[in-house]
Coordinates of N, CA, C and O in Angstrom, one line a residue:
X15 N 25.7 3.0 -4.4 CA 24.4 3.1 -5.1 C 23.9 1.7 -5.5 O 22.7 1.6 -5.5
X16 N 24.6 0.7 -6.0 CA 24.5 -0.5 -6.5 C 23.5 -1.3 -5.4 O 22.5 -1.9 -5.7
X17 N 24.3 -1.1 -4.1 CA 23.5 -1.5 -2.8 C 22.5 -1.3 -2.6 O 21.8 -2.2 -2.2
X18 N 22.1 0.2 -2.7 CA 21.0 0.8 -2.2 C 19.9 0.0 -3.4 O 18.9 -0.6 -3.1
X19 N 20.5 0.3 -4.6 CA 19.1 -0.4 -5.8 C 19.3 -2.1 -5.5 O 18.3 -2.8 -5.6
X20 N 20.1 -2.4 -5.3 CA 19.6 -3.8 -4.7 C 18.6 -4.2 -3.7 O 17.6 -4.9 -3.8
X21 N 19.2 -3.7 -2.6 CA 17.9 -3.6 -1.4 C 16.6 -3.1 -1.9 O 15.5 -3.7 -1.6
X22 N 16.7 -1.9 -2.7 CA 15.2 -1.7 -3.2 C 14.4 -2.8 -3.8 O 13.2 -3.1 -3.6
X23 N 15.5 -3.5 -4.6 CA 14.8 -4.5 -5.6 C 14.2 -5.3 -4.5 O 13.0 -5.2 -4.3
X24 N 15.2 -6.1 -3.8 CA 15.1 -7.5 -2.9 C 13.6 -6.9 -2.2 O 12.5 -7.5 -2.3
X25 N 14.0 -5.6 -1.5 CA 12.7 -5.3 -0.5 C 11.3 -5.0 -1.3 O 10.3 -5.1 -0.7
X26 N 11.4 -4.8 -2.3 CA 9.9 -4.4 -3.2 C 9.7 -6.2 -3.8 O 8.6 -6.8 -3.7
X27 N 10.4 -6.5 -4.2 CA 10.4 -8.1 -4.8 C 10.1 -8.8 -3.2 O 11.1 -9.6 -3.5
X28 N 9.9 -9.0 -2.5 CA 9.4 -9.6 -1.3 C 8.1 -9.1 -1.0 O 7.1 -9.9 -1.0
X29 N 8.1 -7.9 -0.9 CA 6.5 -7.6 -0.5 C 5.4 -7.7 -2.2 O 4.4 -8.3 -2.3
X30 N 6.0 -7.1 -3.2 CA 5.1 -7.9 -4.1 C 5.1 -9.5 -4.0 O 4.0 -10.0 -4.2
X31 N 6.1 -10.3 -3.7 CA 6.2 -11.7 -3.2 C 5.1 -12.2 -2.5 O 4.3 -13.1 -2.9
X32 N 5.1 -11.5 -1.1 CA 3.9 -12.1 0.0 C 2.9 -11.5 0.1 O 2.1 -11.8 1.0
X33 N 2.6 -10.1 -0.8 CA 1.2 -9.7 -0.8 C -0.1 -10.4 -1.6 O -0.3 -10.7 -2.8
X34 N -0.7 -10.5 -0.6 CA -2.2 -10.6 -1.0 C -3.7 -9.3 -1.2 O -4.4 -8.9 -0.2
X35 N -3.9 -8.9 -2.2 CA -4.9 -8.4 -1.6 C -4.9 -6.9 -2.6 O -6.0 -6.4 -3.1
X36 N -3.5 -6.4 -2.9 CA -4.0 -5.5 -4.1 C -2.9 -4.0 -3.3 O -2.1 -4.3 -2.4
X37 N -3.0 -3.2 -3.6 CA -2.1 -1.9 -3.0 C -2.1 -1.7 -1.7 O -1.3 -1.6 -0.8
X38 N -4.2 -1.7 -1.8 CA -4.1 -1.3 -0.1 C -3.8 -2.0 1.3 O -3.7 -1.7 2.5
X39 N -3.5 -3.4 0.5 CA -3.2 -4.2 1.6 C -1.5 -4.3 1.4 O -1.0 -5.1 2.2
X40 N -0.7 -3.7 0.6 CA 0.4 -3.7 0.9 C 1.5 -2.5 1.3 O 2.8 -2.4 1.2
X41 N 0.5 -1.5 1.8 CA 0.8 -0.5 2.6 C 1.9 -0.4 3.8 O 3.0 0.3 4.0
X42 N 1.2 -1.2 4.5 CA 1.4 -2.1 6.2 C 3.2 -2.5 5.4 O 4.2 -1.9 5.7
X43 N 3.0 -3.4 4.7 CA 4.1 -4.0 4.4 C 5.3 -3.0 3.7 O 6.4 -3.3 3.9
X44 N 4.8 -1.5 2.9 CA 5.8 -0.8 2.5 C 6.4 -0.1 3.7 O 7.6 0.1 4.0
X45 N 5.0 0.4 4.6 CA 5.4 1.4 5.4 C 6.5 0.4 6.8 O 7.0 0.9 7.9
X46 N 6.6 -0.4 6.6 CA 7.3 -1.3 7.8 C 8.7 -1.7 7.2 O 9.4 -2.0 8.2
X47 N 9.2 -1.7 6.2 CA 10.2 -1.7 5.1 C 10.6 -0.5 5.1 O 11.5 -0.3 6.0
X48 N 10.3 0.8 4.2 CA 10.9 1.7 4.1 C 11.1 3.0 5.1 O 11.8 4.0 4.9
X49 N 10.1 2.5 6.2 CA 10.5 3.8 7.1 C 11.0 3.3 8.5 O 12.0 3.7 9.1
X50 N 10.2 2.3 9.0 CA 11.0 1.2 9.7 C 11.9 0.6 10.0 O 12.5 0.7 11.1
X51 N 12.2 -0.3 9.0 CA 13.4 -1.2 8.7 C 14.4 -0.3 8.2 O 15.4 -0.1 8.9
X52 N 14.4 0.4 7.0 CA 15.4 1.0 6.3 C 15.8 2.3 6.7 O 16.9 2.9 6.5
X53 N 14.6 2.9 7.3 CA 14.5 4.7 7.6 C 15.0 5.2 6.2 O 15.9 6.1 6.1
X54 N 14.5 4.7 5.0 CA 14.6 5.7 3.7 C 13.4 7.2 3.8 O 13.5 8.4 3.7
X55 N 12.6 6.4 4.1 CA 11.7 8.1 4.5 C 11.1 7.7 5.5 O 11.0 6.7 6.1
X56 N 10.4 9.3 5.8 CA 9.7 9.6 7.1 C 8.5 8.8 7.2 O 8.1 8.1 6.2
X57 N 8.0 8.8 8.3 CA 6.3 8.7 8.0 C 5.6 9.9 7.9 O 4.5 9.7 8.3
X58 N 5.7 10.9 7.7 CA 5.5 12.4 7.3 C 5.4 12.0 5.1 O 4.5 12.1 4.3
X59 N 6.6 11.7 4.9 CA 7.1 11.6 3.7 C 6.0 10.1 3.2 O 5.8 10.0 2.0
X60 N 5.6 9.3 4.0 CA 5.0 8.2 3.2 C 3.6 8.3 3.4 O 2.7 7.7 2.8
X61 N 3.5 9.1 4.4 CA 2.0 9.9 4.1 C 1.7 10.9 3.0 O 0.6 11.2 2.5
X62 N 2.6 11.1 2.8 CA 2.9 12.0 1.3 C 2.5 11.3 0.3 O 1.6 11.4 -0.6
X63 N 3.4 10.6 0.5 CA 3.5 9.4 -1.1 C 2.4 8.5 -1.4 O 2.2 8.1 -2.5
X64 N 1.5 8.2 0.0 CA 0.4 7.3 -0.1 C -0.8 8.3 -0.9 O -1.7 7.9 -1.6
X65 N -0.6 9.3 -0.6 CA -1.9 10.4 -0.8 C -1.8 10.5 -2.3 O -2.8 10.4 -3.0
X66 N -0.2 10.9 -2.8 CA -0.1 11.1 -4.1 C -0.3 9.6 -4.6 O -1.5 9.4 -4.7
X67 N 0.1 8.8 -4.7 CA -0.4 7.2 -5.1 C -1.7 7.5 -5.3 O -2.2 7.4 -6.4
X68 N -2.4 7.9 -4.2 CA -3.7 7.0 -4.5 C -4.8 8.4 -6.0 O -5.8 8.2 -6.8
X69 N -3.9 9.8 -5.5 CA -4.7 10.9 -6.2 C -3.9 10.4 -8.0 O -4.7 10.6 -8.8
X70 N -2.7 10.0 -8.4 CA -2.4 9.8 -9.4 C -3.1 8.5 -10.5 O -3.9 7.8 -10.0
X71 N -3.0 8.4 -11.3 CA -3.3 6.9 -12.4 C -2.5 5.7 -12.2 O -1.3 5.7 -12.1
X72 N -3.2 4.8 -12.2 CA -2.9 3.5 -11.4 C -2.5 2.9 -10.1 O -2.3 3.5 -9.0
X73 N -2.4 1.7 -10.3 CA -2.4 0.9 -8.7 C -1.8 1.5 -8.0 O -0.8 2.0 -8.4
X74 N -2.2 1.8 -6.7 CA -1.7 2.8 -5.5 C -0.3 1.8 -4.9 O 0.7 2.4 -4.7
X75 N -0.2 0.1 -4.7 CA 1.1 -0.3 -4.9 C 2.4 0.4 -5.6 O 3.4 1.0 -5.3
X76 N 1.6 -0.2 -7.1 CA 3.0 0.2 -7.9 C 3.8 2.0 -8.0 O 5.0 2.4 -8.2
X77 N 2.5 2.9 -7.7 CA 2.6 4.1 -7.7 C 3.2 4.3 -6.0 O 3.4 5.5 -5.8
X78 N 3.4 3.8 -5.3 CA 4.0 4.1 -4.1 C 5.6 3.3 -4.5 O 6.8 3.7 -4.5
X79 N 5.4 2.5 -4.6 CA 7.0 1.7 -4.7 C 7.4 2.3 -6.2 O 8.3 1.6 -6.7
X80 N 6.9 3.1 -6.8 CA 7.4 3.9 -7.9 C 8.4 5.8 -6.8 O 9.5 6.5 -7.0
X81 N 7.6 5.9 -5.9 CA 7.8 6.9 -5.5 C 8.8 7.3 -4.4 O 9.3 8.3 -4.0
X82 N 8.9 5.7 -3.9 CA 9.7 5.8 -2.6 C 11.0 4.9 -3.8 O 12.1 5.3 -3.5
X83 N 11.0 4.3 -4.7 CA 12.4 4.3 -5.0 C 12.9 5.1 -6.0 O 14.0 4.8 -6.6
X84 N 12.0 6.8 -6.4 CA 12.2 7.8 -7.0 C 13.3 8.5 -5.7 O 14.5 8.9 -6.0
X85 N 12.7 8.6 -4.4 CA 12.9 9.3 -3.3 C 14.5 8.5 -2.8 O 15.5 9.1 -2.5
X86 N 14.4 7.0 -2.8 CA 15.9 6.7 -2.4 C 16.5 6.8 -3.9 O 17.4 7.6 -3.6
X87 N 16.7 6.7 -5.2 CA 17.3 6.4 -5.6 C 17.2 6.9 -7.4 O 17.8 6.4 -8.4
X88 N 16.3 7.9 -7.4 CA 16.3 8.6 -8.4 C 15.8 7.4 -9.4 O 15.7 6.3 -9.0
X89 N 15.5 7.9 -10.7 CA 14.7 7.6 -11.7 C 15.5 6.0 -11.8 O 14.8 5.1 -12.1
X90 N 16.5 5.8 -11.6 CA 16.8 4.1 -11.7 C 16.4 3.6 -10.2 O 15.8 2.5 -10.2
X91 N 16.5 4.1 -9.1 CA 15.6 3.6 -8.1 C 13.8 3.4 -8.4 O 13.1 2.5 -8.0
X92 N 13.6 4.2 -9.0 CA 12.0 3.9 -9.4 C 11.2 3.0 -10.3 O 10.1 2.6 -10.4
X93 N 12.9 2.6 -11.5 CA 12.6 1.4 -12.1 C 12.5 0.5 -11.4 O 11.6 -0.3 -11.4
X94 N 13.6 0.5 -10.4 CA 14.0 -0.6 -10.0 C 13.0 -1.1 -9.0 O 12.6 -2.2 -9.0
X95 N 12.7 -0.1 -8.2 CA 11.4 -1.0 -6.9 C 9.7 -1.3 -7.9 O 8.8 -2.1 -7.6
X96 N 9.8 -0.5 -8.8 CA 8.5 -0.9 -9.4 C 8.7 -2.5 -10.1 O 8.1 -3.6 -9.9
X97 N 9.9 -2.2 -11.1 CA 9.9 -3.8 -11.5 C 10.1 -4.6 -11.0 O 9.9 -5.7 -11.7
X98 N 10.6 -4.7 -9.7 CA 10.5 -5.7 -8.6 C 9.5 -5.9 -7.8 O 9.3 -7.0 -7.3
X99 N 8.6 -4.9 -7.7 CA 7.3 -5.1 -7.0 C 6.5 -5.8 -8.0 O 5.7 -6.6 -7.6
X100 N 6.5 -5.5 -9.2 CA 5.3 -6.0 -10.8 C 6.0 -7.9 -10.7 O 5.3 -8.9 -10.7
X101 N 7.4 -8.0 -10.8 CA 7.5 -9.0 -10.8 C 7.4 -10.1 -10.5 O 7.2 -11.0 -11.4
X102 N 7.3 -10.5 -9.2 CA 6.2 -12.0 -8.7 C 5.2 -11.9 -8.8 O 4.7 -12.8 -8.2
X103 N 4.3 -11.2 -9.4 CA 2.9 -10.5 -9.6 C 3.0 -11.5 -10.7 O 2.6 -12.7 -10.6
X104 N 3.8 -10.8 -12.0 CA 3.7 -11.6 -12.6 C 3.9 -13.1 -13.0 O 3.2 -13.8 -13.8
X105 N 5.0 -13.6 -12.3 CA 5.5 -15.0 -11.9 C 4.1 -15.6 -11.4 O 3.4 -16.2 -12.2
X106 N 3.8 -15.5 -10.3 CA 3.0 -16.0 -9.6 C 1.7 -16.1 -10.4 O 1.2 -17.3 -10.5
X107 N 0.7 -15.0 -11.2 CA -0.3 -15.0 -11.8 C 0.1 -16.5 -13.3 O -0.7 -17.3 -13.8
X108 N 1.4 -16.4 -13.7 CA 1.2 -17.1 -14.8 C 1.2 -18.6 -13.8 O 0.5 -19.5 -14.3
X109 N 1.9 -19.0 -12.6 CA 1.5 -19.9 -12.2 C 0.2 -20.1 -11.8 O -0.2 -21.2 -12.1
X110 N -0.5 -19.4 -11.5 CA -1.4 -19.4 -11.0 C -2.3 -20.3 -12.2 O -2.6 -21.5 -12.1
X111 N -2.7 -19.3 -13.4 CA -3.2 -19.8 -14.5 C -3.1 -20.8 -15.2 O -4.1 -21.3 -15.7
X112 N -1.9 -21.4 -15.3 CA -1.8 -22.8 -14.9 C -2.2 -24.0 -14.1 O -2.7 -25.1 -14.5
X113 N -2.0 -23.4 -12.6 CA -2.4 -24.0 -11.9 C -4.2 -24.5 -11.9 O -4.8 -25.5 -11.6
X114 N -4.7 -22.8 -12.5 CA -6.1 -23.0 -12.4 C -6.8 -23.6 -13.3 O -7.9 -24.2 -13.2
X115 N -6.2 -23.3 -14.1 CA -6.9 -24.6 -15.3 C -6.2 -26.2 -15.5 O -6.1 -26.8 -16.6
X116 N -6.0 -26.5 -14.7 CA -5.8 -28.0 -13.7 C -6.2 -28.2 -13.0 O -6.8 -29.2 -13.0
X117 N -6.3 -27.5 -12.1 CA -7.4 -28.1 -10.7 C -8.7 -26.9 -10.7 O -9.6 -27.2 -9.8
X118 N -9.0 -26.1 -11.2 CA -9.8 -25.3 -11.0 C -11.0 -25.7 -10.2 O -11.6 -25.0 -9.4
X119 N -11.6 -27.3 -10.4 CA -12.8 -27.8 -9.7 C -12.4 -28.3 -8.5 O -13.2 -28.9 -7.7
X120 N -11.3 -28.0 -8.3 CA -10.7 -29.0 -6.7 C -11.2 -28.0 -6.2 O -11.2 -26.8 -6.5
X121 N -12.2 -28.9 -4.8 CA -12.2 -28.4 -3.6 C -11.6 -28.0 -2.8 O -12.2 -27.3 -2.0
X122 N -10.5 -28.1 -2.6 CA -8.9 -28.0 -1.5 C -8.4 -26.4 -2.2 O -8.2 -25.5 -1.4
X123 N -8.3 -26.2 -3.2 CA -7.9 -24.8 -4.6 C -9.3 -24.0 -4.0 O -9.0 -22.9 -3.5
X124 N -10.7 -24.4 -4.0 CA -11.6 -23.3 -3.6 C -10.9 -22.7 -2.3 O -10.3 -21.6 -2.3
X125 N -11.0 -23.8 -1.1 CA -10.8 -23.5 0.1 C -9.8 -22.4 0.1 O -10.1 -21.2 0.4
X126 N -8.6 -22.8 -0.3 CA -7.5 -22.0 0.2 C -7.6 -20.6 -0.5 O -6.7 -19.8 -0.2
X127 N -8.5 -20.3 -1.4 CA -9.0 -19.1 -1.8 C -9.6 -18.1 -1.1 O -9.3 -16.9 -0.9
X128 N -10.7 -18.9 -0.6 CA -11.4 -18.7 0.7 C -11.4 -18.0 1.6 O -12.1 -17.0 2.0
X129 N -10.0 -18.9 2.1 CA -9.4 -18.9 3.0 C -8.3 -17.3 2.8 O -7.7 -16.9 3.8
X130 N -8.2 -16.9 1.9 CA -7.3 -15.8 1.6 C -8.1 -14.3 2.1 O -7.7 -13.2 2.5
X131 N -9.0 -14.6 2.0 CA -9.9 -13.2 2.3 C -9.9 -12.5 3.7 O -9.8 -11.3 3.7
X132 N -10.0 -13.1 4.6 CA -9.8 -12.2 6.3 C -8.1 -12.0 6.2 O -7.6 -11.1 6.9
X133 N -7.3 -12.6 5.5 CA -6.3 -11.7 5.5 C -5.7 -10.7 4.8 O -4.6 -10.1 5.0
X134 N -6.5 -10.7 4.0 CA -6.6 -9.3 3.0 C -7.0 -8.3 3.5 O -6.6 -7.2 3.3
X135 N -8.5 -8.8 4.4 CA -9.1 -7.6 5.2 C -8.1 -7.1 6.1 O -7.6 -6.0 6.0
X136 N -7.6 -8.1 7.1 CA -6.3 -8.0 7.7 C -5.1 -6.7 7.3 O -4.5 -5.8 8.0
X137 N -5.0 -7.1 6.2 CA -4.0 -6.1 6.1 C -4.0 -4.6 5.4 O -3.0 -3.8 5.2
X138 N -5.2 -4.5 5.0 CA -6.2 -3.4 5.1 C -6.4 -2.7 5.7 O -6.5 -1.5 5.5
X139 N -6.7 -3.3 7.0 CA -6.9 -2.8 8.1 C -5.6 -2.2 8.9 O -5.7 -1.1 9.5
X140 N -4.7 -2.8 8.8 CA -3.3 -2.4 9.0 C -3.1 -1.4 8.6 O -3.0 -0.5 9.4
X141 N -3.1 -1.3 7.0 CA -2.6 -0.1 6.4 C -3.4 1.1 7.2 O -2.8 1.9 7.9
X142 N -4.7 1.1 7.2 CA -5.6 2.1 7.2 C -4.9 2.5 9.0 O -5.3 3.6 9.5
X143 N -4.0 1.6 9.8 CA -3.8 2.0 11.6 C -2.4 2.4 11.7 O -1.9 2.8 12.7
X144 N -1.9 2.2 10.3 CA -0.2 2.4 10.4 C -0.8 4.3 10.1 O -0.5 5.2 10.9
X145 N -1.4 4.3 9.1 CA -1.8 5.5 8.8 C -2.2 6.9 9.7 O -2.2 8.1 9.3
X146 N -2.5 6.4 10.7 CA -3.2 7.2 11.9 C -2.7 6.9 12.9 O -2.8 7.8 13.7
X147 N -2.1 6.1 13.1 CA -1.4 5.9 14.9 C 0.2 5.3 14.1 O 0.6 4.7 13.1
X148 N 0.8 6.0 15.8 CA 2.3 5.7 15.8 C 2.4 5.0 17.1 O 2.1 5.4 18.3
X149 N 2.8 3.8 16.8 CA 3.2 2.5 17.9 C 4.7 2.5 17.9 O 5.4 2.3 16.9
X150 N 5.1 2.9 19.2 CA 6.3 3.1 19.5 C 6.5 2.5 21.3 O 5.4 2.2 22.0
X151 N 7.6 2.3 21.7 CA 7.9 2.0 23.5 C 6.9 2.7 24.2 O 6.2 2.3 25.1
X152 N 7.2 4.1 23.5 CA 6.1 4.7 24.6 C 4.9 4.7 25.2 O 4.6 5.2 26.3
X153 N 4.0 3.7 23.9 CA 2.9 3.7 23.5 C 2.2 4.0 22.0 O 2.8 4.2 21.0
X154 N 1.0 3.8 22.2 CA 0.3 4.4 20.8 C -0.3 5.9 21.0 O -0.9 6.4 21.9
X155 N 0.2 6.6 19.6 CA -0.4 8.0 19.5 C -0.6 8.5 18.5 O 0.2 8.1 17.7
X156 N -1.4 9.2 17.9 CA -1.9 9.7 16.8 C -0.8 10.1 15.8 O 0.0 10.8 16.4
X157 N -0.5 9.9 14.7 CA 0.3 10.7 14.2 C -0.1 12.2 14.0 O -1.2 12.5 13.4
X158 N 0.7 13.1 14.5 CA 0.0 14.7 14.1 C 0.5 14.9 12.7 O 0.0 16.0 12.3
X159 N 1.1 14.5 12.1 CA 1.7 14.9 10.8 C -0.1 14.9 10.1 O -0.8 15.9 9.7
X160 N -0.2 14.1 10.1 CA -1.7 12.9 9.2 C -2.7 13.9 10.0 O -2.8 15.0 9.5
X161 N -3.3 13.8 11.0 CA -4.5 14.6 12.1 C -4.1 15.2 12.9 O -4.3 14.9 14.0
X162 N -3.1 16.6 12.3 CA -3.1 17.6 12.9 C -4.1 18.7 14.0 O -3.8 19.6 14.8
X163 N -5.3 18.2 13.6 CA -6.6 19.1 14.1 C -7.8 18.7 13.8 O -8.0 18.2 12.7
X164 N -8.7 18.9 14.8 CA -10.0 18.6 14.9 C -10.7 18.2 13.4 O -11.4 17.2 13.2
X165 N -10.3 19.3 12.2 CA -10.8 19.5 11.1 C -10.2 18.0 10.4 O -11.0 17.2 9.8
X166 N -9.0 18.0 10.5 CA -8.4 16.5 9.3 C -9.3 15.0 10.1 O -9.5 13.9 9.6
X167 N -9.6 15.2 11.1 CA -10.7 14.1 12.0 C -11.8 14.1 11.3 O -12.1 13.0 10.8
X168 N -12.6 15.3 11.1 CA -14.0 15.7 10.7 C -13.8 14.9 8.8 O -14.5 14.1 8.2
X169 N -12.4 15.7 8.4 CA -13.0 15.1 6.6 C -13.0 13.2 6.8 O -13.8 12.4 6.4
X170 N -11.7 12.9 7.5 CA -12.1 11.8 7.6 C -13.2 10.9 8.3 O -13.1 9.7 8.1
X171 N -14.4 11.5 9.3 CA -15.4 10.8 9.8 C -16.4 11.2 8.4 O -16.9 10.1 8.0
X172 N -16.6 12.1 7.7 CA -17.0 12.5 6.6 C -17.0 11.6 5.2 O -17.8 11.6 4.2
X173 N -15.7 10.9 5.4 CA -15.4 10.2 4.0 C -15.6 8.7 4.4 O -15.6 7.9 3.4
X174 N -15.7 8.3 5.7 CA -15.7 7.3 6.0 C -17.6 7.4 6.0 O -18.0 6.6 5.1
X175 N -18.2 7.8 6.4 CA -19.8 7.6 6.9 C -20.1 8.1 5.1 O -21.1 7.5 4.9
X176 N -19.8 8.8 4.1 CA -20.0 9.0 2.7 C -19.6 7.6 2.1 O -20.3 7.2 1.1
X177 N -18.7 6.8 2.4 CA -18.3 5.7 2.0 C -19.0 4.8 2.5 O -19.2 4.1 1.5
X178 N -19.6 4.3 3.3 CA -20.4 3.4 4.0 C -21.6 3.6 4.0 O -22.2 2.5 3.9
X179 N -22.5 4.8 4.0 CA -23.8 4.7 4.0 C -24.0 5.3 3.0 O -25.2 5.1 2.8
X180 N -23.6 6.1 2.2 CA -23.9 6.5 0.7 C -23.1 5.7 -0.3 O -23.5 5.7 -1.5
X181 N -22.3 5.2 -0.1 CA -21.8 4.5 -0.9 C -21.5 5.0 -2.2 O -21.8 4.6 -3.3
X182 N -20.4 6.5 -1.7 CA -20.1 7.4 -2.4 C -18.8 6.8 -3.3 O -17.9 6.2 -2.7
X183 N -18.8 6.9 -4.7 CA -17.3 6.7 -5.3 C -16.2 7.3 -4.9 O -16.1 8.4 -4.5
X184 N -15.2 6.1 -4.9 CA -13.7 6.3 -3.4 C -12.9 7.2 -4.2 O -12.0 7.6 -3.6
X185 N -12.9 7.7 -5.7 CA -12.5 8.4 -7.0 C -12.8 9.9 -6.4 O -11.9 10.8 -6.3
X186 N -14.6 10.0 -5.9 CA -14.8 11.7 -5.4 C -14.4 11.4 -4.4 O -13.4 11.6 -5.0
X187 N -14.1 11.0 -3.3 CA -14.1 10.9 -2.0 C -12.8 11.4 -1.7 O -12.6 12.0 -0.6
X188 N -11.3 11.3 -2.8 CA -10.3 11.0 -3.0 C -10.1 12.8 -3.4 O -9.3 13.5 -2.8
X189 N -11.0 13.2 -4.4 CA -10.9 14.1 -4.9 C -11.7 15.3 -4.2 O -11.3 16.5 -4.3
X190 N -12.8 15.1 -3.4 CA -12.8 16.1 -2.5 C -12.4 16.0 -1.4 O -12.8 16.9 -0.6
X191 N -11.6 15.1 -0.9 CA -10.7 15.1 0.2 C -9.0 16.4 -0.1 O -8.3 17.1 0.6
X192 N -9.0 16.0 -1.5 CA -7.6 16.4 -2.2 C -7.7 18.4 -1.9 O -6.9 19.2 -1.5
X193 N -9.6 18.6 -2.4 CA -9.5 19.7 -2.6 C -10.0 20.7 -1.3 O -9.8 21.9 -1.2
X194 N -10.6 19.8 -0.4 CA -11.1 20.4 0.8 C -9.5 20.8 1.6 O -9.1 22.0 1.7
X195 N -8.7 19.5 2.2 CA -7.3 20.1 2.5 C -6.7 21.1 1.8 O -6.4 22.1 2.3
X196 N -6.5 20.9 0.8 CA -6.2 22.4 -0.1 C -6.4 23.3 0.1 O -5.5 24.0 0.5
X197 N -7.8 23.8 0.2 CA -8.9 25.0 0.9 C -8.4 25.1 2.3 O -8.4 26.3 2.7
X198 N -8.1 24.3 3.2 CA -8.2 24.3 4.5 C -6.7 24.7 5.0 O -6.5 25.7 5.7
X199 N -5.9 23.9 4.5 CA -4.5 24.1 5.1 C -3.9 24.0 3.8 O -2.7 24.1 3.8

């Protein structure tokens, strides 16, 4: 057991480490760690946990690495991957604040700011493809777990074209996605 909550820590304390970008961009990075690398859960199971993350209160990060170290490792697994994932968060932000009120007018500090944003998109974008397709030897294929049928296609062309051209809050979008599947299957 000692093992297993260590790996949790190290693995959640790395991806809060190299993430940029906020929950949704560290998706890509949980789901390649815990179902991937470790096979602690399914991708059935972290489609689960991504959905509950994002339908519960607060950051869909911490509420996911709350959930997958509930799933390996019971209520001390859940301390344990959350306060490892919060923790360079925090290290890094008090560097940061430091750092930014010393150089804040440097041009080279704008840049590399900047410069941070297409890979945020980046791994956004990831999340949102780990989500829907399974890349494996064989090839790439839909996950059927996630778009079992025509209908789970339709809410999601639905939530995507409500988000983009209505510029619907991602809060209802979240919540009548929650209650439409409910009704449906």
């Amino acid at each position: 057991m000692i093992g297993t909550l260590l790996q949790l820590f190290w693995t959640f304390f790395t991806i809060g480490l190299f993430n940029f970008g906020g929950g949704g961009a560290m998706l890509s990075l949980i789901q390649a760690q815990v179902v991937t690398r470790f096979g602690w859960i399914t991708e059935g199971q972290f489609t689960d946990i991504v959905a509950i993350s994002q339908t519960t209160p607060g950051p869909i990060g911490i509420n996911c690495a709350t959930y997958v170290g509930y799933e390996v490792g019971g209520v001390i697994g859940s301390m344990t991957s959350t306060f490892a994932l919060v923790l360079p968060s925090f290290l890094i932000f008090y560097g940061i604040i430091t750092l930014y009120n010393k150089y804040r007018t440097s041009a080279m500090f704008e840049n590399m700011m900047t410069g941070l944003r297409p890979a945020v998109a980046g791994l956004i974008g990831a999340a949102a493809f780990i989500l829907i397709f399974k890349v494996d030897l064989q090839g790439i294929s839909v996950l059927k777990d996630n778009f079992p049928d025509w209908t789970s296609w339709a809410i999601l062309a639905a939530s995507v074209c409500a988000s983009l051209f209505f510029k619907v809050n991602p809060i209802l979008l979240i919540l009548a996605g929650g209650l439409i599947g409910f009704i449906i299957y």
